[in-house]
Coordinates of C-alpha atoms in Angstrom, one line a residue:
M773 CA 0.2 0.0 -0.1
P774 CA 1.3 3.4 -0.7
A775 CA 2.2 5.8 2.3
P776 CA -0.5 8.0 3.2
V777 CA 0.1 11.6 1.8
A778 CA -2.3 13.6 4.1
A779 CA -4.3 13.7 7.2
V780 CA -6.9 15.5 8.7
D781 CA -8.7 15.3 12.1
A782 CA -12.3 16.5 11.6
G783 CA -14.5 16.0 14.7
G784 CA -12.9 13.0 16.1
V785 CA -12.5 11.4 12.8
S786 CA -9.0 10.3 11.6
V787 CA -8.7 10.5 7.7
D788 CA -5.6 9.0 5.5
Q789 CA -6.1 9.6 2.1
Q790 CA -4.1 7.2 -0.1
A791 CA -2.0 8.4 -2.8
A792 CA -3.1 5.9 -5.2
G793 CA -6.6 5.3 -6.2
G794 CA -8.4 7.5 -4.1
A795 CA -8.7 5.3 -1.1
V796 CA -9.9 6.5 2.3
T797 CA -9.9 4.9 5.7
V798 CA -12.1 6.5 8.2
E799 CA -11.4 5.5 12.1
A800 CA -14.2 6.6 14.1
D801 CA -13.7 7.6 17.8
P802 CA -16.5 5.7 19.7
S803 CA -17.6 8.7 21.9
P804 CA -20.9 9.9 20.8
S805 CA -19.6 13.2 21.0
H806 CA -18.0 13.0 17.7
T807 CA -20.9 11.9 15.4
S808 CA -20.5 14.4 12.7
S809 CA -18.4 17.3 11.3
N810 CA -19.0 20.3 9.0
E811 CA -15.6 20.3 7.2
P812 CA -15.0 18.6 4.1
A813 CA -11.7 16.2 4.1
A814 CA -8.3 17.9 3.3
N815 CA -7.4 17.6 -0.5
G816 CA -10.8 16.4 -1.4
S817 CA -14.1 17.5 -2.9
E818 CA -16.9 18.7 -0.9
D819 CA -18.9 15.3 -1.9
D820 CA -16.0 13.3 -0.7
G821 CA -16.7 15.3 2.8
R822 CA -20.2 14.5 2.9
K823 CA -19.1 10.9 2.4
L824 CA -16.7 10.7 5.3
R825 CA -19.1 12.7 7.3
N826 CA -22.1 10.1 6.6
T827 CA -19.7 7.2 7.2
A828 CA -18.3 8.6 10.4
N829 CA -21.8 9.3 11.8
R830 CA -22.9 5.9 10.6
Q831 CA -19.8 4.2 12.5
A832 CA -20.1 6.1 15.7
S833 CA -24.2 5.4 15.9
A834 CA -23.9 1.8 17.2
A835 CA -24.7 0.7 13.5
M836 CA -25.5 -3.1 12.9
G837 CA -21.6 -4.3 12.5
G838 CA -20.1 -1.4 14.2
F839 CA -17.6 -2.5 16.6
S840 CA -17.6 0.5 19.1
D841 CA -13.6 1.0 19.2
D842 CA -10.8 1.3 16.9
E843 CA -13.2 0.6 13.7
Y844 CA -12.0 1.4 10.2
V845 CA -14.1 1.5 7.1
S846 CA -12.6 1.9 3.4
V847 CA -14.3 3.9 1.2
G848 CA -13.9 3.9 -2.7
E849 CA -10.9 1.6 -2.5
V850 CA -12.6 -1.5 -4.8
P851 CA -16.1 -0.5 -5.2
L852 CA -18.1 -3.9 -5.0
P853 CA -21.3 -4.3 -7.6
R854 CA -24.0 -3.2 -5.8
A855 CA -27.8 -4.7 -6.5
D856 CA -28.4 -1.7 -8.8
N857 CA -26.4 -3.1 -11.5
F858 CA -28.6 -6.1 -11.7
K859 CA -32.3 -6.8 -12.3
R860 CA -34.5 -6.8 -9.3
V861 CA -37.0 -9.5 -8.5
S862 CA -40.5 -8.7 -9.2
M863 CA -44.0 -10.0 -7.7
L864 CA -44.6 -13.2 -9.2
P865 CA -41.3 -14.7 -9.3
L866 CA -41.0 -13.3 -5.4
V867 CA -44.1 -15.2 -4.5
F868 CA -42.8 -18.6 -6.0
I869 CA -39.3 -17.7 -4.0
I870 CA -41.2 -17.3 -0.6
F871 CA -43.2 -20.4 -1.6
Y872 CA -40.0 -22.2 -2.0
E873 CA -38.3 -21.1 1.2
V874 CA -41.3 -22.0 3.1
S875 CA -42.6 -25.1 1.1
G876 CA -42.2 -26.3 -2.4
G877 CA -45.5 -28.6 -2.4
P878 CA -46.4 -31.1 -0.1
F879 CA -43.0 -33.4 0.0
G880 CA -42.3 -34.1 3.2
V881 CA -45.6 -33.8 5.0
E882 CA -46.1 -37.3 5.0
D883 CA -44.5 -37.8 8.4
A884 CA -47.4 -35.7 10.0
V885 CA -49.9 -38.4 8.9
G886 CA -47.5 -41.2 10.2
A887 CA -47.3 -39.7 13.7
A888 CA -50.7 -38.6 14.4
G889 CA -53.2 -39.9 11.8
P890 CA -55.7 -38.3 8.9
L891 CA -57.3 -36.0 11.2
L892 CA -54.6 -34.5 13.3
A893 CA -52.5 -34.1 10.4
L894 CA -55.4 -32.4 8.2
L895 CA -56.2 -30.2 11.2
G896 CA -52.5 -29.3 11.7
F897 CA -52.3 -27.7 8.4
L898 CA -55.3 -25.7 8.9
V899 CA -55.0 -24.5 12.4
F900 CA -50.8 -24.2 12.3
P901 CA -50.8 -21.2 10.0
F902 CA -52.9 -19.6 12.5
I903 CA -50.5 -19.8 15.3
W904 CA -47.2 -19.9 13.2
S905 CA -47.3 -18.9 9.6
I906 CA -49.5 -15.8 9.8
P907 CA -48.0 -14.1 12.7
E908 CA -44.3 -14.8 11.3
A909 CA -45.0 -13.5 7.8
L910 CA -46.7 -10.6 9.0
L911 CA -43.9 -10.0 11.0
T912 CA -41.7 -10.2 8.2
A913 CA -44.0 -7.8 6.1
E914 CA -43.7 -5.3 8.8
M915 CA -39.8 -5.4 9.7
G916 CA -38.8 -6.2 6.2
T917 CA -40.3 -3.2 4.7
M918 CA -38.7 -1.1 7.9
F919 CA -35.4 -2.3 7.0
P920 CA -35.6 -3.2 3.3
E921 CA -32.1 -4.2 2.9
N922 CA -30.1 -7.5 2.4
G923 CA -29.5 -9.2 5.9
G924 CA -33.3 -9.0 7.0
Y925 CA -33.6 -10.3 10.6
V926 CA -29.9 -9.8 11.2
V927 CA -30.7 -5.8 10.7
W928 CA -33.8 -6.0 12.9
V929 CA -32.0 -7.9 15.9
S930 CA -29.2 -5.6 15.7
A931 CA -31.2 -2.3 15.5
A932 CA -33.1 -3.6 18.8
L933 CA -30.5 -5.5 20.8
G934 CA -27.2 -4.5 19.4
P935 CA -24.6 -6.0 16.9
Y936 CA -23.8 -9.0 19.3
W937 CA -27.2 -10.5 19.2
G938 CA -27.7 -9.3 15.9
F939 CA -24.6 -11.6 14.9
Q940 CA -25.8 -14.5 17.2
Q941 CA -29.3 -14.1 15.0
G942 CA -27.2 -14.3 11.8
W943 CA -25.4 -17.2 12.9
M944 CA -28.2 -19.3 14.1
K945 CA -30.6 -18.8 11.2
W946 CA -27.6 -19.0 8.7
L947 CA -26.8 -22.5 10.3
S948 CA -30.4 -23.9 10.4
G949 CA -30.8 -22.4 7.1
V950 CA -27.8 -24.6 6.0
I951 CA -29.2 -27.7 7.8
D952 CA -32.5 -27.0 6.1
N953 CA -30.9 -27.1 2.8
A954 CA -29.1 -30.5 3.5
L955 CA -32.7 -32.1 3.3
Y956 CA -33.5 -31.6 -0.3
P957 CA -30.9 -33.9 -1.6
V958 CA -32.3 -36.4 0.9
L959 CA -35.9 -36.0 -0.1
F960 CA -35.0 -35.9 -3.6
L961 CA -33.1 -39.2 -3.3
D962 CA -36.1 -40.6 -1.0
Y963 CA -38.4 -40.0 -3.7
L964 CA -36.1 -41.9 -6.4
K965 CA -35.0 -44.9 -4.5
S966 CA -38.1 -46.7 -5.0
A967 CA -37.6 -46.2 -8.7
I968 CA -33.8 -46.6 -8.4
P969 CA -33.1 -48.9 -5.5
A970 CA -29.1 -48.2 -5.9
L971 CA -29.8 -44.8 -4.4
E972 CA -31.1 -45.9 -1.0
G973 CA -27.4 -46.0 0.5
G974 CA -23.8 -46.5 0.0
L975 CA -21.3 -44.9 -2.7
P976 CA -24.2 -44.3 -5.3
R977 CA -26.1 -42.1 -2.9
V978 CA -23.1 -40.2 -1.6
L979 CA -22.3 -39.4 -5.3
A980 CA -25.6 -38.4 -6.3
V981 CA -26.0 -35.9 -3.4
I982 CA -22.6 -34.4 -4.4
A983 CA -23.6 -34.1 -7.8
L984 CA -27.1 -32.2 -7.1
T985 CA -25.4 -30.1 -4.7
V986 CA -23.0 -29.1 -7.3
V987 CA -25.6 -28.3 -10.0
L988 CA -28.3 -26.5 -7.6
T989 CA -25.3 -24.3 -6.6
Y990 CA -24.2 -23.5 -10.0
M991 CA -28.0 -22.6 -10.6
N992 CA -27.9 -20.4 -7.8
Y993 CA -25.0 -18.6 -8.7
R994 CA -26.0 -17.7 -12.3
G995 CA -28.2 -14.9 -10.6
L996 CA -31.5 -14.4 -8.4
T997 CA -33.8 -13.0 -11.3
I998 CA -32.9 -16.8 -13.2
V999 CA -33.8 -18.3 -9.8
G1000 CA -37.0 -16.5 -9.1
W1001 CA -38.6 -17.3 -12.7
V1002 CA -37.2 -20.7 -12.5
A1003 CA -39.0 -21.1 -9.3
V1004 CA -42.1 -20.2 -11.1
L1005 CA -41.9 -22.7 -13.7
L1006 CA -40.9 -25.3 -10.9
G1007 CA -43.9 -24.3 -8.7
I1008 CA -46.4 -24.8 -11.7
F1009 CA -44.9 -28.2 -12.5
S1010 CA -44.7 -29.2 -8.9
L1011 CA -48.3 -28.5 -8.0
L1012 CA -50.1 -29.6 -11.5
P1013 CA -50.1 -33.4 -10.6
F1014 CA -51.3 -33.1 -7.3
V1015 CA -54.4 -31.3 -8.8
V1016 CA -54.4 -34.1 -11.5
M1017 CA -54.4 -36.6 -8.5
G1018 CA -57.2 -34.8 -6.9
L1019 CA -59.4 -35.0 -10.0
V1020 CA -58.6 -38.8 -10.6
A1021 CA -59.3 -39.5 -6.9
I1022 CA -62.7 -37.8 -6.3
P1023 CA -64.7 -41.3 -7.4
K1024 CA -62.6 -43.0 -4.5
L1025 CA -62.8 -40.7 -1.8
E1026 CA -64.4 -41.8 1.5
P1027 CA -64.9 -38.8 4.0
S1028 CA -65.0 -41.2 6.8
R1029 CA -61.1 -41.7 6.8
W1030 CA -60.4 -38.1 7.2
F1031 CA -61.5 -38.1 10.8
E1032 CA -59.3 -41.1 11.9
V1033 CA -57.4 -40.6 15.1
N1034 CA -56.0 -42.0 18.2
L1035 CA -54.5 -39.9 20.7
Q1036 CA -53.1 -42.8 22.6
D1037 CA -50.8 -43.5 19.7
V1038 CA -49.4 -39.9 18.7
D1039 CA -45.7 -39.3 18.2
W1040 CA -46.0 -35.5 19.3
N1041 CA -42.2 -34.6 18.6
L1042 CA -42.4 -36.0 15.2
Y1043 CA -45.8 -34.4 14.7
L1044 CA -44.8 -31.0 15.7
N1045 CA -41.6 -30.9 14.1
T1046 CA -43.2 -31.8 10.6
L1047 CA -45.7 -29.1 11.0
F1048 CA -43.2 -26.5 12.3
W1049 CA -40.6 -27.3 9.4
N1050 CA -43.2 -27.3 6.8
L1051 CA -44.7 -24.0 7.7
N1052 CA -41.7 -21.7 9.0
Y1053 CA -39.0 -19.7 7.3
W1054 CA -41.4 -17.1 6.2
D1055 CA -38.8 -14.4 7.3
S1056 CA -36.2 -15.9 4.9
I1057 CA -37.2 -13.9 2.2
S1058 CA -36.3 -10.8 4.3
T1059 CA -32.4 -11.3 3.7
L1060 CA -32.8 -10.7 0.3
A1061 CA -35.1 -7.6 0.6
G1062 CA -32.2 -5.3 -1.0
E1063 CA -32.6 -7.3 -4.2
V1064 CA -36.5 -6.9 -4.9
D1065 CA -38.2 -4.4 -6.7
N1066 CA -39.8 -1.9 -4.7
P1067 CA -39.9 -4.0 -1.4
K1068 CA -41.8 -1.6 0.8
R1069 CA -45.0 -2.4 -1.6
T1070 CA -44.2 -5.8 -3.2
L1071 CA -43.3 -7.6 -0.1
P1072 CA -46.3 -7.4 2.1
K1073 CA -48.2 -8.7 -1.2
A1074 CA -45.9 -11.5 -2.1
L1075 CA -46.2 -12.7 1.7
F1076 CA -50.0 -12.7 1.4
Y1077 CA -50.0 -14.5 -2.2
A1078 CA -47.9 -16.9 -1.0
L1079 CA -49.4 -18.0 2.2
I1080 CA -52.5 -19.0 0.3
L1081 CA -50.4 -20.9 -2.1
V1082 CA -48.4 -22.6 0.8
V1083 CA -51.5 -23.6 2.7
L1084 CA -53.2 -25.0 -0.2
G1085 CA -50.6 -26.8 -1.4
Y1086 CA -50.2 -28.7 1.7
F1087 CA -54.1 -29.5 2.6
F1088 CA -55.6 -30.6 -0.7
P1089 CA -53.0 -33.4 -1.6
L1090 CA -53.4 -34.6 2.2
L1091 CA -57.0 -34.5 1.7
T1092 CA -56.8 -36.5 -1.5
G1093 CA -54.3 -38.9 0.1
T1094 CA -55.9 -40.0 3.0
G1095 CA -59.5 -39.8 1.8
A1096 CA -58.8 -41.8 -1.5
V1097 CA -56.4 -44.5 0.0
S1098 CA -56.9 -46.9 3.2
V1099 CA -54.5 -45.2 5.8
N1100 CA -51.5 -47.5 6.9
R1101 CA -49.8 -45.0 9.4
G1102 CA -46.5 -47.0 9.0
L1103 CA -46.3 -46.6 5.0
W1104 CA -46.7 -42.5 5.5
T1105 CA -42.9 -41.5 5.6
D1106 CA -41.2 -39.0 3.3
G1107 CA -41.8 -40.0 -0.4
Y1108 CA -45.0 -41.8 0.3
F1109 CA -46.7 -39.7 -2.0
S1110 CA -45.4 -41.0 -5.1
D1111 CA -47.0 -44.6 -3.8
I1112 CA -50.2 -42.8 -3.4
A1113 CA -49.9 -41.6 -6.9
K1114 CA -49.5 -45.0 -8.5
I1115 CA -52.6 -46.4 -6.3
I1116 CA -54.4 -43.6 -7.5
G1117 CA -53.7 -42.9 -11.0
G1118 CA -51.1 -45.5 -12.1
V1119 CA -47.6 -45.6 -13.0
W1120 CA -47.4 -42.4 -15.3
L1121 CA -48.8 -40.6 -12.4
R1122 CA -46.1 -41.9 -9.8
W1123 CA -43.7 -40.8 -12.3
W1124 CA -45.1 -37.3 -12.7
V1125 CA -45.2 -36.9 -8.8
Q1126 CA -41.4 -38.1 -8.4
G1127 CA -40.5 -35.7 -11.1
A1128 CA -42.6 -33.0 -9.6
A1129 CA -40.6 -33.9 -6.1
A1130 CA -37.4 -33.7 -7.9
M1131 CA -38.2 -30.3 -9.5
S1132 CA -39.5 -29.1 -6.0
N1133 CA -36.4 -29.9 -4.5
M1134 CA -34.4 -27.9 -7.1
G1135 CA -36.7 -24.9 -6.6
M1136 CA -36.1 -25.2 -2.6
F1137 CA -32.5 -25.7 -2.8
V1138 CA -32.0 -22.8 -4.9
A1139 CA -34.5 -20.4 -2.9
E1140 CA -33.1 -21.6 0.5
M1141 CA -29.4 -20.8 -0.4
S1142 CA -30.2 -17.3 -2.2
S1143 CA -31.6 -16.4 1.5
D1144 CA -28.6 -17.6 3.2
S1145 CA -25.7 -16.5 0.9
F1146 CA -27.7 -12.9 0.8
Q1147 CA -27.8 -13.0 4.3
L1148 CA -24.0 -13.3 4.5
L1149 CA -23.4 -10.4 1.9
G1150 CA -26.0 -8.4 4.0
M1151 CA -23.9 -8.9 7.2
A1152 CA -20.9 -8.2 5.5
E1153 CA -22.2 -4.9 4.4
R1154 CA -23.0 -4.0 7.8
G1155 CA -19.4 -4.9 8.9
M1156 CA -20.4 -8.1 10.9
L1157 CA -18.3 -10.2 8.6
P1158 CA -15.2 -10.1 6.5
E1159 CA -15.5 -7.6 3.5
F1160 CA -14.9 -10.7 1.0
F1161 CA -18.2 -12.1 1.9
G1162 CA -19.6 -8.7 0.4
K1163 CA -18.1 -9.3 -3.2
R1164 CA -20.6 -10.4 -5.9
S1165 CA -19.9 -12.4 -8.9
R1166 CA -20.5 -11.1 -12.3
H1167 CA -24.2 -12.4 -12.0
G1168 CA -24.8 -10.2 -9.0
T1169 CA -24.8 -13.2 -6.5
P1170 CA -22.7 -13.4 -3.5
L1171 CA -20.1 -16.0 -4.6
I1172 CA -18.4 -16.4 -1.2
G1173 CA -21.7 -17.0 0.6
I1174 CA -23.0 -19.4 -2.2
I1175 CA -19.5 -21.5 -1.5
F1176 CA -19.9 -21.5 2.3
S1177 CA -23.5 -22.5 2.3
A1178 CA -23.1 -25.3 -0.2
S1179 CA -20.0 -26.5 1.7
G1180 CA -22.3 -26.6 4.7
V1181 CA -24.9 -28.6 3.0
L1182 CA -22.3 -31.3 1.7
L1183 CA -21.0 -31.6 5.3
L1184 CA -24.6 -32.3 6.8
S1185 CA -26.3 -34.4 4.2
W1186 CA -25.1 -37.5 5.9
L1187 CA -27.9 -37.0 8.7
S1188 CA -31.1 -38.8 8.7
F1189 CA -34.3 -36.5 7.8
Q1190 CA -35.7 -36.5 11.2
E1191 CA -32.4 -35.6 12.6
I1192 CA -32.1 -32.7 10.0
V1193 CA -35.5 -31.7 10.7
A1194 CA -35.2 -31.7 14.4
A1195 CA -31.6 -29.9 14.6
E1196 CA -32.7 -26.9 12.6
N1197 CA -36.3 -26.5 14.2
F1198 CA -34.1 -26.5 17.3
L1199 CA -31.9 -23.4 16.0
Y1200 CA -34.5 -21.9 14.0
C1201 CA -36.6 -21.6 17.4
F1202 CA -33.7 -19.5 19.2
G1203 CA -33.6 -17.1 16.2
M1204 CA -37.3 -16.7 16.3
I1205 CA -37.0 -15.7 19.9
L1206 CA -34.8 -13.1 19.2
E1207 CA -36.8 -11.9 16.3
F1208 CA -39.9 -11.6 18.5
I1209 CA -38.2 -9.7 21.2
A1210 CA -36.7 -7.2 18.4
F1211 CA -40.3 -6.7 17.0
V1212 CA -41.5 -5.9 20.4
W1213 CA -38.9 -3.8 21.5
L1214 CA -38.8 -1.6 18.4
R1215 CA -42.6 -1.0 18.6
I1216 CA -42.0 0.3 22.3
K1217 CA -38.9 2.2 21.6
H1218 CA -39.4 3.6 18.2
P1219 CA -43.2 3.7 17.7
N1220 CA -43.1 6.7 15.3
A1221 CA -40.2 5.0 13.0
S1222 CA -41.3 4.6 9.2
R1223 CA -43.1 1.4 8.8
P1224 CA -44.3 1.5 5.0
Y1225 CA -46.5 -1.8 6.1
K1226 CA -47.6 -1.8 9.8
I1227 CA -49.5 -4.6 11.2
P1228 CA -52.9 -2.9 12.5
V1229 CA -52.0 -3.7 16.2
G1230 CA -50.6 -1.8 18.9
T1231 CA -48.0 -2.4 21.4
V1232 CA -50.4 -4.7 23.6
G1233 CA -51.7 -6.4 20.1
A1234 CA -47.8 -7.1 19.1
I1235 CA -47.2 -8.9 22.4
L1236 CA -50.1 -10.9 22.3
M1237 CA -49.4 -12.0 18.8
C1238 CA -46.0 -13.2 19.4
I1239 CA -47.5 -15.3 22.8
P1240 CA -48.9 -18.4 21.0
P1241 CA -45.9 -19.0 18.7
T1242 CA -43.5 -18.5 21.5
I1243 CA -45.5 -21.3 23.5
L1244 CA -45.2 -23.4 20.4
I1245 CA -41.4 -22.6 20.1
C1246 CA -41.1 -23.5 24.0
A1247 CA -43.2 -27.1 23.2
V1248 CA -40.7 -27.9 20.1
L1249 CA -37.8 -27.1 22.3
A1250 CA -39.2 -29.4 25.1
L1251 CA -39.9 -32.3 22.9
S1252 CA -36.4 -32.4 21.2
T1253 CA -34.1 -35.6 21.6
L1254 CA -31.0 -35.0 23.9
K1255 CA -29.0 -35.6 20.5
V1256 CA -30.6 -32.6 19.0
F1257 CA -30.3 -30.6 22.2
L1258 CA -26.5 -31.4 22.6
I1259 CA -25.6 -30.6 18.8
S1260 CA -27.7 -27.6 19.1
M1261 CA -26.1 -26.0 22.0
V1262 CA -22.6 -26.7 20.5
A1263 CA -24.0 -24.8 17.6
V1264 CA -25.1 -21.9 20.1
V1265 CA -21.9 -21.5 22.1
I1266 CA -19.8 -21.7 18.7
G1267 CA -21.9 -18.3 17.8
L1268 CA -21.3 -16.9 21.1
V1269 CA -17.4 -17.2 20.9
M1270 CA -17.3 -16.3 17.1
Q1271 CA -18.6 -12.9 17.4
P1272 CA -15.7 -11.7 20.1
C1273 CA -13.0 -13.7 17.9
L1274 CA -13.9 -11.8 14.8
R1275 CA -14.0 -8.5 16.8
Y1276 CA -10.7 -9.1 17.9
V1277 CA -9.4 -10.1 14.2
E1278 CA -11.2 -6.7 12.9
K1279 CA -9.3 -4.6 15.7
K1280 CA -5.9 -6.2 14.8
R1281 CA -6.6 -5.7 11.0
W1282 CA -5.8 -9.3 9.9
I1283 CA -9.0 -9.2 7.9
K1284 CA -10.5 -6.3 6.3
F1285 CA -14.0 -5.4 7.6
S1286 CA -16.1 -2.5 6.1
I1287 CA -19.4 -1.0 6.6
S1288 CA -21.6 -0.2 3.0
S1289 CA -21.6 3.6 2.4
D1290 CA -24.9 3.0 0.8
L1291 CA -26.8 1.5 3.6
Q1292 CA -29.3 4.3 5.5
D1293 CA -28.0 4.8 9.4
L1294 CA -30.0 3.3 11.9
H1295 CA -29.5 5.5 14.6
A1296 CA -28.1 8.7 13.5
N1297 CA -30.0 12.2 13.3
N1298 CA -31.0 13.3 9.6
Q1299 CA -28.2 15.2 8.0
N1300 CA -26.7 15.4 4.2
N1301 CA -29.6 12.8 3.2
N1302 CA -28.2 10.4 5.4
V1303 CA -31.6 9.3 6.6
S1304 CA -32.0 7.6 10.0
L1305 CA -34.3 4.8 10.2
L1306 CA -34.9 5.0 13.6
D1307 CA -35.9 8.6 14.3

């Protein structure tokens, strides 16, 4: 690096302007008294002065990734490509991205029938959305429009509870997302193993998992717009065979089968985990809000349409399967819908359902990886992760985030379906508790902050809305096995230690961290068009 040629102290902000490339490094005094300056940087334009003042202001105001002492932000050294350089996601693709982040169709709901029987399974997918899905979707709509940037729930929690807990939120939700993504190659192979027995285990299954992960990761790398429109096509293809199956099954329906229940023989742990896994992750779309076209208007509508699509996509296939075929609960495990399709319509319908399952898992994989990788990008833009996580590929995708997420999928794909579901649910529950706290806390502390979409309830209503899903979270955690509990707690402890370690690395400047100058400040006063989100 060339030696600095000028240094100016402006209101507690030290400026080193490099001789080459115009690179500027800003070190912010953590003291609140040094949050702004009215003098431009020496040897620089007035615009440079405004940029430095805004950056320093962001640093000193306890912003998301703002380590409060000895921080630096590099401005203008190697400009990263922004989302403005790429096409943004519009309404229809966004609906199907949400659909795939949450559901992807009825593949994987079979365990609910196996665990509790037809009646409880059907009631679960009707009642559970009111307890969990609707509150989570509403919360996502309000907070996602309040903070329309990549990082999503990490930004919400950091704004309410500070960067330390924001990092913990990011770690737990990213890890749960990667664990969740490890399911999709497993589900895909479970649907094919009845037709191709070699995929049931051993080396062929391992090679198939690796090949699937590589192909789907490359699709994700090619761009979020492509992911969105591929999701639309895959969604239609994945749901269409169940529409056909429902029509073919009408003469075979026996409504009495829907009411079969035995409360003495219910695996409540498997039942709740299956419902929870199939109806959560509404908040995942928030991590790529910065890539959405007009997110303040588009995001709430897309969540509403996706909610309807998800509930119908679960309920009617279950209604068809349990009503047209005599229920043997022991057979209702992941992949059983393909057997039901054969019983109802024949081999041709079975192959169609298996093909739809394959396409659905492709959609779920790329949608989940989009959220996970853009979350890492958003955290890097807030200074929580090293700057290289914020670099984009020529397609606008977060290359390093994609590589990290794909590596996690390969490492976790050896777990069984039930173990994966239980482990990711456990970590997801911790993250959701932080989201509920952040949602209520921001309602209390910043009632007048801009909320383009606001849930039409007051502070008391916001608290009451969070109580049923919190009770459900406690039930899911209480029913977890000891193995899942221990694995999950080790993961939580890693996150608690990792953030201070990264802060130490940042202070030593062993790895470069930076806060994007394009992001709005969360706490600073309004000045020089640097608008605070929490006035």
